[in-house]
Amino acid sequence: FKKSNPEIIDEADLISSALNRATLTCTEKALLIIHFSIDCLSQKMPQSFISNISKLEKMVANPECPMDEDFIRDYGDMIKELPSMIRRTGDRLNRWLLEFDEKLSTADEEIKSLQLASISPELAKKTHFNLAVFGTYKPNHAPIRISYFVGHLKVYQSKQNPKDVVLRGEDGGFYQYLLKGNEDLRLDERVMQVFKLINSLMKQNPLFSTSGIQTMEVIPLTNSNGLVQWVTRTDTLTSLIEKYRKLKGVSTTGEYEYASEQYPRSLDSLTHLQRLQLYQKIFREFPDTDVANLMWLRAPNAEMWLKQVHTFANSTAVNSMVGYIIGLGDRHPSNLLMDRSTGRVIHIDFGDCF
């Protein structure tokens, strides 16, 4: 295949290498190195510390893109001090690590977006690909090929700092994906395949033909990063609850505040019985009707509200049954989406199952 289709292979390599670099920016890589090095010092593991901290020198030795060159310009002089610092121990080395950590953390928080040209100038300039848009290929159908990549990647401020990747297809449509790092998405891909199989079985029964599970395309790039298709026109249950409570002038974190008042110490230190008692108190004090009330307020008419409620209940039931079968965990309101127009519940993030 490589001999007969060299252009396709070259395009795949170009896209993969660029997205892999975007997954973890130089600043994010350096932060991980510094944090682990600090842990090694605190646990008195000098060999692990030296082998890990020396990765900083390798980072500035061979820049691959303008982003790497910018990192060297900003921090190269400080990294040059590393060999002399490694030979020293005590407060001076600790101060150097903490100072570098503070600079990197500040810079990381200020990064709101990335320019594709700084990661891969070649990919930013390329148009009219031979490759199809990710997740759109269907046998016996004409492929929707990639026209170009939008040159701006939004960075979402969270623990893993996922990036927003948008490309345009030759059909004129824009396709949006979430680039996730430090996460093995191969399991998510398998879960989507299971969901599609279940949907095909449900379609065989007229009673359940419209009760399928919402799926999304998952494209693993390596065993630690990949792309997840963006689910449009949806909100997390967390954001819906916050929106309703702000509308009513109610604290969005009332349950947490109540729990802290009842048990000022860490909740992790509570026994199972104490946690159960705390949850029962919270259930009595705080209503569980926020989402239902918001659905009523947002529905344009009673007929649409009834359809949305039915779809919400139906999709919740199906997802709950299938989730039980595959052992799906880590279910919290930020991992549950709701379609704004239909009320369908959509699950995301399947890293904790089987």
Tab-separated table of C-alpha atoms in Angstrom:
chain	number	residue	atom	x	y	z
A	1	PHE	CA	0.000	0.000	0.000
A	2	LYS	CA	2.848	2.378	0.844
A	3	LYS	CA	4.452	1.812	-2.540
A	4	SER	CA	1.226	2.279	-4.473
A	5	ASN	CA	-0.101	5.202	-2.371
A	6	PRO	CA	2.916	7.182	-1.106
A	7	GLU	CA	0.990	10.479	-0.964
A	8	ILE	CA	-1.622	9.069	1.415
A	9	ILE	CA	1.079	7.661	3.704
A	10	ASP	CA	2.941	10.992	3.676
A	11	GLU	CA	-0.263	12.860	4.556
A	12	ALA	CA	-1.023	10.467	7.416
A	13	ASP	CA	2.519	10.886	8.785
A	14	LEU	CA	2.293	14.675	8.483
A	15	ILE	CA	-1.049	14.890	10.297
A	16	SER	CA	-0.075	12.367	12.971
A	17	SER	CA	3.260	14.022	13.798
A	18	ALA	CA	1.688	17.495	13.936
A	19	LEU	CA	-1.181	16.429	16.194
A	20	ASN	CA	1.193	14.487	18.448
A	21	ARG	CA	3.245	17.646	18.920
A	22	ALA	CA	0.104	19.679	19.605
A	23	THR	CA	-1.136	17.183	22.205
A	24	LEU	CA	1.627	18.147	24.632
A	25	THR	CA	3.220	21.541	24.038
A	26	CYS	CA	6.821	22.121	25.089
A	27	THR	CA	5.603	24.000	28.156
A	28	GLU	CA	3.352	21.112	29.184
A	29	LYS	CA	6.143	18.558	28.675
A	30	ALA	CA	8.560	20.637	30.717
A	31	LEU	CA	6.014	21.000	33.512
A	32	LEU	CA	5.562	17.230	33.710
A	33	ILE	CA	9.334	16.780	33.874
A	34	ILE	CA	9.718	19.397	36.612
A	35	HIS	CA	6.851	17.993	38.713
A	36	PHE	CA	8.208	14.451	38.520
A	37	SER	CA	11.723	15.690	39.313
A	38	ILE	CA	10.487	17.487	42.411
A	39	ASP	CA	8.775	14.277	43.522
A	40	CYS	CA	11.999	12.318	42.975
A	41	LEU	CA	13.937	14.746	45.146
A	42	SER	CA	11.350	14.681	47.922
A	43	GLN	CA	11.412	10.862	47.906
A	44	LYS	CA	15.241	10.834	47.826
A	45	MET	CA	15.615	9.069	44.447
A	46	PRO	CA	18.691	10.800	42.948
A	47	GLN	CA	19.146	8.473	39.979
A	48	SER	CA	15.524	8.858	38.892
A	49	PHE	CA	15.845	12.605	39.355
A	50	ILE	CA	18.927	12.876	37.130
A	51	SER	CA	17.542	10.653	34.357
A	52	ASN	CA	14.269	12.577	34.334
A	53	ILE	CA	15.550	16.154	34.601
A	54	SER	CA	18.074	15.529	31.811
A	55	LYS	CA	15.103	15.271	29.413
A	56	LEU	CA	14.938	19.070	29.512
A	57	GLU	CA	18.336	19.257	27.798
A	58	LYS	CA	17.142	16.870	25.082
A	59	MET	CA	14.076	19.040	24.500
A	60	VAL	CA	16.194	22.063	23.529
A	61	ALA	CA	18.831	20.080	21.600
A	62	ASN	CA	16.805	19.344	18.449
A	63	PRO	CA	13.922	21.782	17.768
A	64	GLU	CA	11.403	20.358	15.290
A	65	CYS	CA	9.081	23.314	14.758
A	66	PRO	CA	8.699	27.061	15.481
A	67	MET	CA	6.981	26.180	18.798
A	68	ASP	CA	10.163	24.404	19.932
A	69	GLU	CA	12.265	27.384	18.860
A	70	ASP	CA	10.050	29.732	20.883
A	71	PHE	CA	10.479	27.506	23.921
A	72	ILE	CA	14.275	27.563	23.537
A	73	ARG	CA	14.229	31.348	23.203
A	74	ASP	CA	12.182	31.723	26.407
A	75	TYR	CA	13.808	29.073	28.601
A	76	GLY	CA	17.035	28.008	26.895
A	77	ASP	CA	19.288	30.113	29.137
A	78	MET	CA	17.680	28.735	32.266
A	79	ILE	CA	18.032	25.145	31.040
A	80	LYS	CA	21.712	25.781	30.299
A	81	GLU	CA	22.172	26.199	34.062
A	82	LEU	CA	20.923	22.640	34.564
A	83	PRO	CA	24.282	20.751	34.515
A	84	SER	CA	25.737	22.958	37.243
A	85	MET	CA	22.508	22.724	39.238
A	86	ILE	CA	22.482	18.926	39.097
A	87	ARG	CA	25.922	18.880	40.735
A	88	ARG	CA	24.537	20.920	43.601
A	89	THR	CA	22.091	19.807	46.219
A	90	GLY	CA	20.089	21.556	48.860
A	91	ASP	CA	18.218	24.844	48.762
A	92	ARG	CA	19.730	26.230	45.570
A	93	LEU	CA	18.576	23.308	43.434
A	94	ASN	CA	15.131	23.389	45.057
A	95	ARG	CA	14.835	27.127	44.411
A	96	TRP	CA	15.775	26.586	40.762
A	97	LEU	CA	13.128	23.898	40.343
A	98	LEU	CA	10.419	25.924	42.069
A	99	GLU	CA	11.290	29.068	40.088
A	100	PHE	CA	11.207	27.161	36.803
A	101	ASP	CA	7.928	25.502	37.828
A	102	GLU	CA	6.365	28.885	38.592
A	103	LYS	CA	7.450	30.365	35.246
A	104	LEU	CA	6.159	27.375	33.291
A	105	SER	CA	2.859	27.253	35.213
A	106	THR	CA	2.229	30.952	34.581
A	107	ALA	CA	3.009	30.562	30.878
A	108	ASP	CA	0.820	27.455	30.618
A	109	GLU	CA	-2.172	29.251	32.155
A	110	GLU	CA	-1.792	32.083	29.636
A	111	ILE	CA	-1.945	29.761	26.616
A	112	LYS	CA	-5.514	30.058	25.319
A	113	SER	CA	-4.831	28.900	21.761
A	114	LEU	CA	-2.142	27.498	19.482
A	115	GLN	CA	-1.323	28.442	15.912
A	116	LEU	CA	-1.032	25.426	13.629
A	117	ALA	CA	1.779	27.162	11.734
A	118	SER	CA	3.903	27.150	14.911
A	119	ILE	CA	3.428	23.383	15.274
A	120	SER	CA	3.623	22.314	11.624
A	121	PRO	CA	4.057	25.010	8.934
A	122	GLU	CA	3.719	22.314	6.271
A	123	LEU	CA	0.327	21.122	7.531
A	124	ALA	CA	-0.906	24.705	7.954
A	125	LYS	CA	-0.170	25.424	4.265
A	126	LYS	CA	-1.409	22.149	2.777
A	127	THR	CA	-4.795	21.928	1.044
A	128	HIS	CA	-6.758	19.307	-0.927
A	129	PHE	CA	-5.742	16.132	0.859
A	130	ASN	CA	-6.185	12.612	-0.441
A	131	LEU	CA	-7.279	11.460	3.017
A	132	ALA	CA	-10.940	11.452	4.008
A	133	VAL	CA	-12.284	13.518	6.901
A	134	PHE	CA	-11.774	11.523	10.111
A	135	GLY	CA	-14.680	9.200	10.859
A	136	THR	CA	-16.645	9.904	7.668
A	137	TYR	CA	-15.421	7.088	5.421
A	138	LYS	CA	-18.127	4.649	4.378
A	139	PRO	CA	-17.645	1.682	2.025
A	140	ASN	CA	-19.250	2.091	-1.389
A	141	HIS	CA	-19.643	5.862	-0.845
A	142	ALA	CA	-17.551	8.666	-2.285
A	143	PRO	CA	-15.155	9.845	0.444
A	144	ILE	CA	-15.367	13.349	1.869
A	145	ARG	CA	-11.753	14.414	1.554
A	146	ILE	CA	-10.021	16.954	3.776
A	147	SER	CA	-9.779	20.393	2.204
A	148	TYR	CA	-7.625	22.056	4.870
A	149	PHE	CA	-7.008	22.367	8.609
A	150	VAL	CA	-8.165	25.514	10.369
A	151	GLY	CA	-5.001	27.216	11.596
A	152	HIS	CA	-6.208	27.957	15.122
A	153	LEU	CA	-6.369	25.377	17.944
A	154	LYS	CA	-8.281	26.453	21.036
A	155	VAL	CA	-6.837	25.186	24.336
A	156	TYR	CA	-9.286	24.177	27.083
A	157	GLN	CA	-7.963	24.901	30.559
A	158	SER	CA	-8.260	21.633	32.456
A	159	LYS	CA	-5.989	18.955	33.889
A	160	GLN	CA	-4.952	17.592	30.464
A	161	ASN	CA	-5.410	20.812	28.441
A	162	PRO	CA	-7.213	19.231	25.446
A	163	LYS	CA	-7.133	21.126	22.152
A	164	ASP	CA	-9.835	21.927	19.642
A	165	VAL	CA	-9.015	20.707	16.106
A	166	VAL	CA	-11.207	21.919	13.233
A	167	LEU	CA	-10.870	20.980	9.593
A	168	ARG	CA	-12.904	21.639	6.483
A	169	GLY	CA	-14.091	18.915	4.157
A	170	GLU	CA	-14.417	19.224	0.412
A	171	ASP	CA	-18.176	19.085	0.927
A	172	GLY	CA	-17.897	22.579	2.451
A	173	GLY	CA	-18.639	21.437	6.023
A	174	PHE	CA	-16.484	22.056	9.072
A	175	TYR	CA	-15.620	19.082	11.300
A	176	GLN	CA	-14.614	19.578	14.923
A	177	TYR	CA	-12.632	17.220	17.147
A	178	LEU	CA	-11.148	17.255	20.631
A	179	LEU	CA	-7.454	16.375	20.740
A	180	LYS	CA	-6.834	14.567	24.042
A	181	GLY	CA	-3.456	13.696	25.528
A	182	ASN	CA	-2.202	11.439	28.327
A	183	GLU	CA	-5.175	9.170	27.684
A	184	ASP	CA	-5.484	5.859	25.869
A	185	LEU	CA	-8.486	6.238	23.563
A	186	ARG	CA	-8.335	2.722	22.146
A	187	LEU	CA	-10.796	1.557	24.792
A	188	ASP	CA	-13.176	4.404	23.877
A	189	GLU	CA	-12.948	3.291	20.247
A	190	ARG	CA	-13.875	-0.280	21.211
A	191	VAL	CA	-16.807	0.945	23.306
A	192	MET	CA	-18.117	2.868	20.282
A	193	GLN	CA	-17.908	-0.337	18.250
A	194	VAL	CA	-19.920	-2.149	20.947
A	195	PHE	CA	-22.525	0.639	20.901
A	196	LYS	CA	-22.832	0.431	17.108
A	197	LEU	CA	-23.334	-3.332	17.347
A	198	ILE	CA	-26.063	-2.837	19.972
A	199	ASN	CA	-27.725	-0.197	17.777
A	200	SER	CA	-27.768	-2.584	14.812
A	201	LEU	CA	-29.471	-5.224	16.965
A	202	MET	CA	-32.030	-2.746	18.317
A	203	LYS	CA	-32.947	-1.594	14.821
A	204	GLN	CA	-34.147	-5.108	14.049
A	205	ASN	CA	-36.986	-4.641	16.541
A	206	PRO	CA	-39.534	-1.937	15.544
A	207	LEU	CA	-40.217	-1.249	19.221
A	208	PHE	CA	-36.607	-0.146	19.834
A	209	SER	CA	-35.620	1.082	16.366
A	210	THR	CA	-35.471	4.736	17.535
A	211	SER	CA	-33.823	4.020	20.891
A	212	GLY	CA	-30.248	3.715	19.686
A	213	ILE	CA	-27.259	4.979	21.632
A	214	GLN	CA	-25.638	8.177	20.390
A	215	THR	CA	-22.127	7.379	19.148
A	216	MET	CA	-19.175	9.526	18.145
A	217	GLU	CA	-16.033	8.846	16.159
A	218	VAL	CA	-12.880	8.130	18.171
A	219	ILE	CA	-9.526	8.142	16.366
A	220	PRO	CA	-6.564	6.957	18.494
A	221	LEU	CA	-3.267	8.375	17.203
A	222	THR	CA	-0.995	6.598	19.699
A	223	ASN	CA	-1.549	4.676	22.920
A	224	SER	CA	-1.583	7.979	24.822
A	225	ASN	CA	-3.487	10.474	22.650
A	226	GLY	CA	-6.099	10.785	19.944
A	227	LEU	CA	-9.103	12.604	18.533
A	228	VAL	CA	-12.716	12.493	19.675
A	229	GLN	CA	-15.480	13.829	17.436
A	230	TRP	CA	-17.163	16.900	18.898
A	231	VAL	CA	-20.797	16.324	19.854
A	232	THR	CA	-22.584	19.463	18.693
A	233	ARG	CA	-25.726	21.100	20.147
A	234	THR	CA	-25.185	19.556	23.581
A	235	ASP	CA	-24.538	20.684	27.155
A	236	THR	CA	-23.143	18.769	30.104
A	237	LEU	CA	-25.569	18.131	32.939
A	238	THR	CA	-23.189	20.125	35.141
A	239	SER	CA	-23.549	23.223	32.964
A	240	LEU	CA	-27.345	22.786	32.797
A	241	ILE	CA	-27.633	22.603	36.576
A	242	GLU	CA	-25.362	25.633	36.993
A	243	LYS	CA	-27.388	27.560	34.419
A	244	TYR	CA	-30.685	26.834	36.170
A	245	ARG	CA	-29.347	27.680	39.620
A	246	LYS	CA	-27.884	30.969	38.430
A	247	LEU	CA	-31.260	31.744	36.877
A	248	LYS	CA	-32.914	31.170	40.252
A	249	GLY	CA	-30.175	32.910	42.247
A	250	VAL	CA	-29.126	29.692	43.997
A	251	SER	CA	-25.535	28.698	44.770
A	252	THR	CA	-24.150	26.382	42.101
A	253	THR	CA	-22.027	24.550	44.686
A	254	GLY	CA	-24.569	24.259	47.490
A	255	GLU	CA	-24.022	20.534	48.043
A	256	TYR	CA	-20.261	20.969	48.437
A	257	GLU	CA	-20.704	23.883	50.821
A	258	TYR	CA	-23.185	21.884	52.908
A	259	ALA	CA	-20.854	18.870	53.020
A	260	SER	CA	-17.961	21.082	54.184
A	261	GLU	CA	-20.125	22.504	56.961
A	262	GLN	CA	-21.199	19.060	58.141
A	263	TYR	CA	-17.722	17.540	57.884
A	264	PRO	CA	-14.961	20.196	57.844
A	265	ARG	CA	-12.298	17.520	57.437
A	266	SER	CA	-11.622	15.746	54.140
A	267	LEU	CA	-14.495	13.618	52.855
A	268	ASP	CA	-11.952	10.931	51.947
A	269	SER	CA	-11.457	10.282	55.660
A	270	LEU	CA	-15.124	9.377	56.224
A	271	THR	CA	-16.261	5.803	56.650
A	272	HIS	CA	-18.740	4.297	54.193
A	273	LEU	CA	-21.566	4.704	56.710
A	274	GLN	CA	-20.684	8.374	57.331
A	275	ARG	CA	-20.658	9.059	53.593
A	276	LEU	CA	-24.048	7.377	53.203
A	277	GLN	CA	-25.487	9.489	56.016
A	278	LEU	CA	-24.034	12.653	54.477
A	279	TYR	CA	-25.516	11.848	51.057
A	280	GLN	CA	-28.915	11.180	52.628
A	281	LYS	CA	-28.810	14.575	54.355
A	282	ILE	CA	-27.871	16.274	51.063
A	283	PHE	CA	-30.750	14.525	49.259
A	284	ARG	CA	-33.187	15.849	51.877
A	285	GLU	CA	-31.812	19.392	51.796
A	286	PHE	CA	-31.395	19.904	48.043
A	287	PRO	CA	-34.017	19.166	45.362
A	288	ASP	CA	-33.130	16.887	42.456
A	289	THR	CA	-35.374	18.625	39.923
A	290	ASP	CA	-32.962	21.193	38.428
A	291	VAL	CA	-32.631	19.470	35.045
A	292	ALA	CA	-36.361	18.709	34.843
A	293	ASN	CA	-37.273	22.301	35.648
A	294	LEU	CA	-34.835	23.660	33.081
A	295	MET	CA	-36.215	21.348	30.390
A	296	TRP	CA	-39.697	22.725	31.130
A	297	LEU	CA	-38.485	26.314	30.892
A	298	ARG	CA	-36.562	25.756	27.652
A	299	ALA	CA	-39.232	23.792	25.776
A	300	PRO	CA	-41.049	25.951	23.172
A	301	ASN	CA	-44.363	24.200	23.866
A	302	ALA	CA	-45.897	21.348	25.885
A	303	GLU	CA	-45.757	18.889	22.979
A	304	MET	CA	-42.030	19.404	22.499
A	305	TRP	CA	-41.455	19.166	26.249
A	306	LEU	CA	-43.250	15.809	26.368
A	307	LYS	CA	-41.129	14.466	23.489
A	308	GLN	CA	-37.914	15.650	25.156
A	309	VAL	CA	-38.854	14.097	28.497
A	310	HIS	CA	-39.674	10.805	26.772
A	311	THR	CA	-36.370	10.851	24.865
A	312	PHE	CA	-34.460	11.767	28.036
A	313	ALA	CA	-35.973	8.855	29.968
A	314	ASN	CA	-35.587	6.397	27.086
A	315	SER	CA	-31.941	7.250	26.359
A	316	THR	CA	-31.073	7.235	30.071
A	317	ALA	CA	-32.558	3.749	30.447
A	318	VAL	CA	-30.734	2.311	27.421
A	319	ASN	CA	-27.392	3.860	28.402
A	320	SER	CA	-27.802	2.635	31.978
A	321	MET	CA	-28.455	-0.959	30.909
A	322	VAL	CA	-25.568	-1.033	28.439
A	323	GLY	CA	-23.310	0.773	30.910
A	324	TYR	CA	-24.041	-1.895	33.512
A	325	ILE	CA	-23.158	-4.669	31.053
A	326	ILE	CA	-19.778	-3.158	30.118
A	327	GLY	CA	-18.995	-2.045	33.686
A	328	LEU	CA	-18.946	1.647	32.840
A	329	GLY	CA	-17.703	3.813	35.704
A	330	ASP	CA	-16.691	7.411	36.349
A	331	ARG	CA	-20.231	8.614	35.639
A	332	HIS	CA	-20.605	12.186	36.865
A	333	PRO	CA	-22.585	15.152	35.461
A	334	SER	CA	-19.620	16.418	33.420
A	335	ASN	CA	-19.459	13.089	31.558
A	336	LEU	CA	-23.154	13.215	30.627
A	337	LEU	CA	-24.380	15.403	27.784
A	338	MET	CA	-27.920	16.328	26.793
A	339	ASP	CA	-28.988	17.278	23.300
A	340	ARG	CA	-30.556	20.741	23.364
A	341	SER	CA	-33.230	19.983	20.790
A	342	THR	CA	-34.189	16.361	21.519
A	343	GLY	CA	-33.335	15.827	25.212
A	344	ARG	CA	-31.276	12.734	24.354
A	345	VAL	CA	-28.671	11.793	26.990
A	346	ILE	CA	-25.192	11.103	25.592
A	347	HIS	CA	-22.337	9.539	27.536
A	348	ILE	CA	-18.691	10.492	26.980
A	349	ASP	CA	-15.299	9.403	28.368
A	350	PHE	CA	-15.194	5.613	28.526
A	351	GLY	CA	-11.780	5.146	30.090
A	352	ASP	CA	-13.209	3.313	33.132
A	353	CYS	CA	-15.058	0.179	32.037
A	354	PHE	CA	-14.748	-3.582	31.526
